[in-house]
Short mmCIF file of C-alpha atoms in Angstrom, two decimals:
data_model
loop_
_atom_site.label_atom_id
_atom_site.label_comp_id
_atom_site.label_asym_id
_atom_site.label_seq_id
_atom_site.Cartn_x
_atom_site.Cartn_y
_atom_site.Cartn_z
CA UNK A 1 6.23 15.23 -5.33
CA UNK A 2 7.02 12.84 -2.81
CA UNK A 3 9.41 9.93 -3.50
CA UNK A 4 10.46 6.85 -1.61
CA UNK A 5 13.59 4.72 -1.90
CA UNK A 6 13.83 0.70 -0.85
CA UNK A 7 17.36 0.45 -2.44
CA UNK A 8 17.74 -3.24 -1.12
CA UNK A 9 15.67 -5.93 -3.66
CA UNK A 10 16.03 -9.04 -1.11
CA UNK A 11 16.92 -9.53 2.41
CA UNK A 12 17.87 -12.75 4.56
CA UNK A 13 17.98 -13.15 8.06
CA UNK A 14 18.45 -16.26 10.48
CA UNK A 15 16.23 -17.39 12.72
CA UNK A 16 15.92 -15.18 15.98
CA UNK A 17 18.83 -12.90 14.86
CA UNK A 18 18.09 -9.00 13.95
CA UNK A 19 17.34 -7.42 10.65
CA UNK A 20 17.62 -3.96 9.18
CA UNK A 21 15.27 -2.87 6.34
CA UNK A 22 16.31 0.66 5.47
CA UNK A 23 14.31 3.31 3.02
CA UNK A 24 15.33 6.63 2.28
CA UNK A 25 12.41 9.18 1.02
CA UNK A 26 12.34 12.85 -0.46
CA UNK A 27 10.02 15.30 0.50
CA UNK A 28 10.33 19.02 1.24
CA UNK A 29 6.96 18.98 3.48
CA UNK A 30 8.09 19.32 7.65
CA UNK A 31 5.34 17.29 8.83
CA UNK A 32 4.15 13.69 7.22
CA UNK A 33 3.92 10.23 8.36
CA UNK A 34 5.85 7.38 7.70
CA UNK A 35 4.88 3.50 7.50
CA UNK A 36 6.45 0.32 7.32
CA UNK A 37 3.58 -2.66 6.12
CA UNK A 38 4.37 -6.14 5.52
CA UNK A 39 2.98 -8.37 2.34
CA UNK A 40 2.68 -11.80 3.05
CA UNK A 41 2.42 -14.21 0.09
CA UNK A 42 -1.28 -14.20 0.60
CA UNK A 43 -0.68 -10.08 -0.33
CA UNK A 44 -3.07 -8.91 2.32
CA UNK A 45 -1.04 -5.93 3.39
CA UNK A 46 -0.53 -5.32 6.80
CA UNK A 47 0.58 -2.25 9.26
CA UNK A 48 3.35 -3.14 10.72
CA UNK A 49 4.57 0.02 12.18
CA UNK A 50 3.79 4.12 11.98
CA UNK A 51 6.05 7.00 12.84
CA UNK A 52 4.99 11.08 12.80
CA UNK A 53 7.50 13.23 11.59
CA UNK A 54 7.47 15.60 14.31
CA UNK A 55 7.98 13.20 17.34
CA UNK A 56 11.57 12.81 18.00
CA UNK A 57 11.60 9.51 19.62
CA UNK A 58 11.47 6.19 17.11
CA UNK A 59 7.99 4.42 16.96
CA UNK A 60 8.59 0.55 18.83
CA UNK A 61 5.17 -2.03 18.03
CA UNK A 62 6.86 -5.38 20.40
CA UNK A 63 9.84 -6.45 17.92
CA UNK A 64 9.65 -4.19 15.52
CA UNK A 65 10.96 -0.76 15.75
CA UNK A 66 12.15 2.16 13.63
CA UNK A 67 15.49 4.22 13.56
CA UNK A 68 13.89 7.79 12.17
CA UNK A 69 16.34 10.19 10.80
CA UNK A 70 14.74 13.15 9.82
CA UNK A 71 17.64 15.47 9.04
CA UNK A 72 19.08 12.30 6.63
CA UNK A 73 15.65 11.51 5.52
CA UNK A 74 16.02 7.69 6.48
CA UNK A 75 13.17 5.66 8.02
CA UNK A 76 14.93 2.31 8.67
CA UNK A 77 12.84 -1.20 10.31
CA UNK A 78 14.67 -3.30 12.93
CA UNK A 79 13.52 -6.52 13.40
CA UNK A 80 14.38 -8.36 16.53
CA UNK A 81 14.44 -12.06 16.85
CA UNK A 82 13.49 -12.46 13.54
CA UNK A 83 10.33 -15.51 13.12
CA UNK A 84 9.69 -17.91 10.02
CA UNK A 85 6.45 -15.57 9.86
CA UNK A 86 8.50 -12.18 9.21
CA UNK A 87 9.16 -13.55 5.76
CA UNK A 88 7.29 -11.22 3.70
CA UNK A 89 7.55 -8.54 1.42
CA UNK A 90 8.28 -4.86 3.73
CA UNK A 91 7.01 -1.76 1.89
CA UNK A 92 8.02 1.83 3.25
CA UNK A 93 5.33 4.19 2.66
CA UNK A 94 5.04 8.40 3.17
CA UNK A 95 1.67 10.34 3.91
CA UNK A 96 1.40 13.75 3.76
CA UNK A 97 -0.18 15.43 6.72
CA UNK A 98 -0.95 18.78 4.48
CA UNK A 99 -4.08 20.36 5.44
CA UNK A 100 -6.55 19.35 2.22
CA UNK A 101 -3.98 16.85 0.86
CA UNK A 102 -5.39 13.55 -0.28
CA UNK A 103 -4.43 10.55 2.44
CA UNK A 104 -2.77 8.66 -0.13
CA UNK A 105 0.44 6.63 0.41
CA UNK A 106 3.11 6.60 -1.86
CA UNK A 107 5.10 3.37 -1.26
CA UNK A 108 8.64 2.17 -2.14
CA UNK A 109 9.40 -0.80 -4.63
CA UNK A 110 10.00 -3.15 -1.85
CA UNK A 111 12.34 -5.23 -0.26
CA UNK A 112 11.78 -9.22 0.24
CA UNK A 113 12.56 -10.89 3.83
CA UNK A 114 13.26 -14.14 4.20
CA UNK A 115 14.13 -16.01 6.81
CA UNK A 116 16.48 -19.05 7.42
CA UNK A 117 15.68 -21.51 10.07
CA UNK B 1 -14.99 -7.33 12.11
CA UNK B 2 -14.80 -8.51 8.90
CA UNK B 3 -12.50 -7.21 6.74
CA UNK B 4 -12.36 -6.02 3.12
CA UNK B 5 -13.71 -8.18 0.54
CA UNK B 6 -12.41 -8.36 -2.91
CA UNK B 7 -13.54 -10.40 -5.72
CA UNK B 8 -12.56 -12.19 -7.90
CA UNK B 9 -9.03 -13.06 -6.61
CA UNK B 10 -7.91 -13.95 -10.19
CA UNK B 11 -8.91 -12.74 -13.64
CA UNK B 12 -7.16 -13.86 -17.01
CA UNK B 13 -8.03 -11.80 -20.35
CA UNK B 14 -6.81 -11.33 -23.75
CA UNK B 15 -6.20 -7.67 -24.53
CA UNK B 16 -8.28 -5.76 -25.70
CA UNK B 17 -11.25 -7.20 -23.83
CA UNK B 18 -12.94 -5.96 -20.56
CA UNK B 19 -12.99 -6.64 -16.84
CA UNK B 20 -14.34 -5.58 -13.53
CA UNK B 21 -13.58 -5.97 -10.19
CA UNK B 22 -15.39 -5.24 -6.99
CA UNK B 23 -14.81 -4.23 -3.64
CA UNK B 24 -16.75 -4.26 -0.02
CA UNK B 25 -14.92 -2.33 2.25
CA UNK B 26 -14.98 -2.52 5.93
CA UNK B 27 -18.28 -1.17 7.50
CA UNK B 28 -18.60 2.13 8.42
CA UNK B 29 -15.33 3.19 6.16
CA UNK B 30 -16.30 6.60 4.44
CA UNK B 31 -12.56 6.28 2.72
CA UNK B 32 -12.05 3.66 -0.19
CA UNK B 33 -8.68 3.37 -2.55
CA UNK B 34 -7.98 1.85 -5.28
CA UNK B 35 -4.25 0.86 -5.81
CA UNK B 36 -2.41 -0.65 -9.13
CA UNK B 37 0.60 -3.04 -8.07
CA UNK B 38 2.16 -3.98 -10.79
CA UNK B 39 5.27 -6.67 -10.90
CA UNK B 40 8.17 -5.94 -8.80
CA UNK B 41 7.18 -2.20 -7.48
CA UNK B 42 5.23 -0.59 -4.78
CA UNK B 43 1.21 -0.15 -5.14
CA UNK B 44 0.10 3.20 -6.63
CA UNK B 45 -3.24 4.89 -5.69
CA UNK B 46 -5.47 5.02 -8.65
CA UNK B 47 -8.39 6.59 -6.85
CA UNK B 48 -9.73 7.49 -3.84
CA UNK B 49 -13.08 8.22 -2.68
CA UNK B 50 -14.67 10.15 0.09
CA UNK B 51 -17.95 8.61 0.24
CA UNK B 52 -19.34 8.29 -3.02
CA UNK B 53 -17.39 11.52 -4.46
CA UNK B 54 -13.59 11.17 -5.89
CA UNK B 55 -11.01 12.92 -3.58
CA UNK B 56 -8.15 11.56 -6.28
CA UNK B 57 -8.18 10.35 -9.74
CA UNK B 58 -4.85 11.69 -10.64
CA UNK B 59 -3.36 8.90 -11.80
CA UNK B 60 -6.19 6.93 -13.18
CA UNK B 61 -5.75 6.34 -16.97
CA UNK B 62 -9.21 7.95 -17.84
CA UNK B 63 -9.40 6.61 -21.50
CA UNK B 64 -9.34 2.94 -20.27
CA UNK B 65 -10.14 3.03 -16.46
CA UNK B 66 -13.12 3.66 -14.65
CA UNK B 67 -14.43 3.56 -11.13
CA UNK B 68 -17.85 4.48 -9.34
CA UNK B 69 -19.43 4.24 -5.35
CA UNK B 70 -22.32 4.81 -6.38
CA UNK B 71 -24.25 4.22 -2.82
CA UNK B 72 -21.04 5.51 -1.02
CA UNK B 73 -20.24 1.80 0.41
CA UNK B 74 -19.09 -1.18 -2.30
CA UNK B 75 -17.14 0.15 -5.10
CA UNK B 76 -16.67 -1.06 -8.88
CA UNK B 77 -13.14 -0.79 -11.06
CA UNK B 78 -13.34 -1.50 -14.63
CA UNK B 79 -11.14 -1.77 -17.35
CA UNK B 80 -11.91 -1.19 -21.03
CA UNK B 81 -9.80 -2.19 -23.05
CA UNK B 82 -7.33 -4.61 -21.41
CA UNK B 83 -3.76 -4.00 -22.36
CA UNK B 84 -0.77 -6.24 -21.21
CA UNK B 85 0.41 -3.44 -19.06
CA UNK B 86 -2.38 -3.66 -17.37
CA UNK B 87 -1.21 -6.89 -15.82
CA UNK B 88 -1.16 -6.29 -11.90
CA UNK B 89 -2.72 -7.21 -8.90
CA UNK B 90 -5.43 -4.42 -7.69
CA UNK B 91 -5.47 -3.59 -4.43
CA UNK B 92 -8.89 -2.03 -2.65
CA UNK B 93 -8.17 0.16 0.75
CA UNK B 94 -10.34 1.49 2.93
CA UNK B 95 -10.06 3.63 6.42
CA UNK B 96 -12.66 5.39 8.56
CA UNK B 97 -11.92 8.77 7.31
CA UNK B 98 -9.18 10.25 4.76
CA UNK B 99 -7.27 11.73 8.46
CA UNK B 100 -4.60 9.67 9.57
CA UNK B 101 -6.50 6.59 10.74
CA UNK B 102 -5.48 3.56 8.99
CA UNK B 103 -5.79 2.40 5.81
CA UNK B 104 -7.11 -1.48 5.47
CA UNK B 105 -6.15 -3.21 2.66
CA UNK B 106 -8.10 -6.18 0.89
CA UNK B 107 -6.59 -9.39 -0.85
CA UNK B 108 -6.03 -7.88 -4.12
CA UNK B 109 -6.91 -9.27 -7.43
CA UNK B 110 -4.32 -10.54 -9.56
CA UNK B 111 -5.20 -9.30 -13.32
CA UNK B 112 -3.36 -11.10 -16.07
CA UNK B 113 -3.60 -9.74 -19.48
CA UNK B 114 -2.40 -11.82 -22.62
#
């Protein structure tokens, strides 16, 4: 079975600096998918960012990208110039891509942003 | 487009009773999910549906929790009897197919058991 690690409970960040959300997982599948999604207070959960497993190069959605370690198994979130509305809670998440597996995700616990102005 | 529609946001029961909570997903979605988040962790898929059949029910507690699509669109959760661990917010998903396309996620209801 598939596990995923958000090791870090709470995160801050100032205003327009960088942050790093990082999330390990375990799997011994070659081929899956990766997520980060974001959980505003409101808890509608969002997509914030999707990586494949077999493309080397680290997915980028405007200031959010990922640093994708597949060897390490480490699926880290940058975000750049960090905004009062990037407070949220940031879940990892792991798909399989197995032929006549299910599409669930399995998610981490969670780690919660905030942001200082 | 509008998006998917859960109701009722909030529910408070005493244990032992029973509750049900509904979800529209977003048109034209063949794929719905239910997901338990309890507290503090990560959601966890309950079931998942392929149209009206179950793809998924693995980790649905059977002797308490049920689910239906019957007409392969809206779909039902219920809960019979309550428990206090049951306390969570329930999260409905839905995405076009069960490939890789996205998976939508509703507003949750927030389930308190006492």
């Amino acid at each position: 079975a598939q596990t995923v690690t958000q090791s870090q409970p709470e995160m801050s960040v100032q205003e327009a600096e960088t942050v790093t959300l990082s999330c390990t997982y375990d799997t011994s599948e070659s081929d899956y998918y990766l997520f980060w999604y974001k959980q505003p207070p409101s808890r509608q959960m969002i997509l914030v960012i999707r990586q494949e497993a077999y493309k080397q190069q680290n997915a980028t959605e405007n200031r959010f990208s990922v640093n994708f370690q597949k060897a390490a198994k480490s699926f880290s979130l940058k975000i750049s110039d960090s905004q009062l509305g990037d407070a949220a809670m940031y879940f990892c998440a792991y798909r399989s891509k197995l032929t006549g597996a299910n599409s669930k995700l399995t998610f981490g616990k969670g780690i919660t942003l905030s942001v200082r102005p | 487009e509008a998006g998917v529609a859960q109701s009722p946001r909030y529910k408070i029961i005493e244990k032992r009773q029973s509750v049900a909570f509904w979800c529209n997903p977003i048109s034209g979605h063949a794929t719905l999910y239910w997901y338990q988040q309890i507290l503090g962790q990560g959601p966890k898929l309950l079931i998942q549906f392929q149209n009206n059949g179950v793809v998924d029910d693995s980790q649905l507690p059977k002797d308490r929790f049920s689910a239906e699509r019957l007409k392969g669109v809206d779909s039902t959760l219920k809960i019979q009897p309550a428990k206090l661990e049951d306390s969570a917010v329930y999260l409905c998903a839905s995405s076009l197919t069960s490939g890789i396309n996205e998976q939508f996620f509703g507003p949750g209801t927030r389930l308190t058991v006492l």
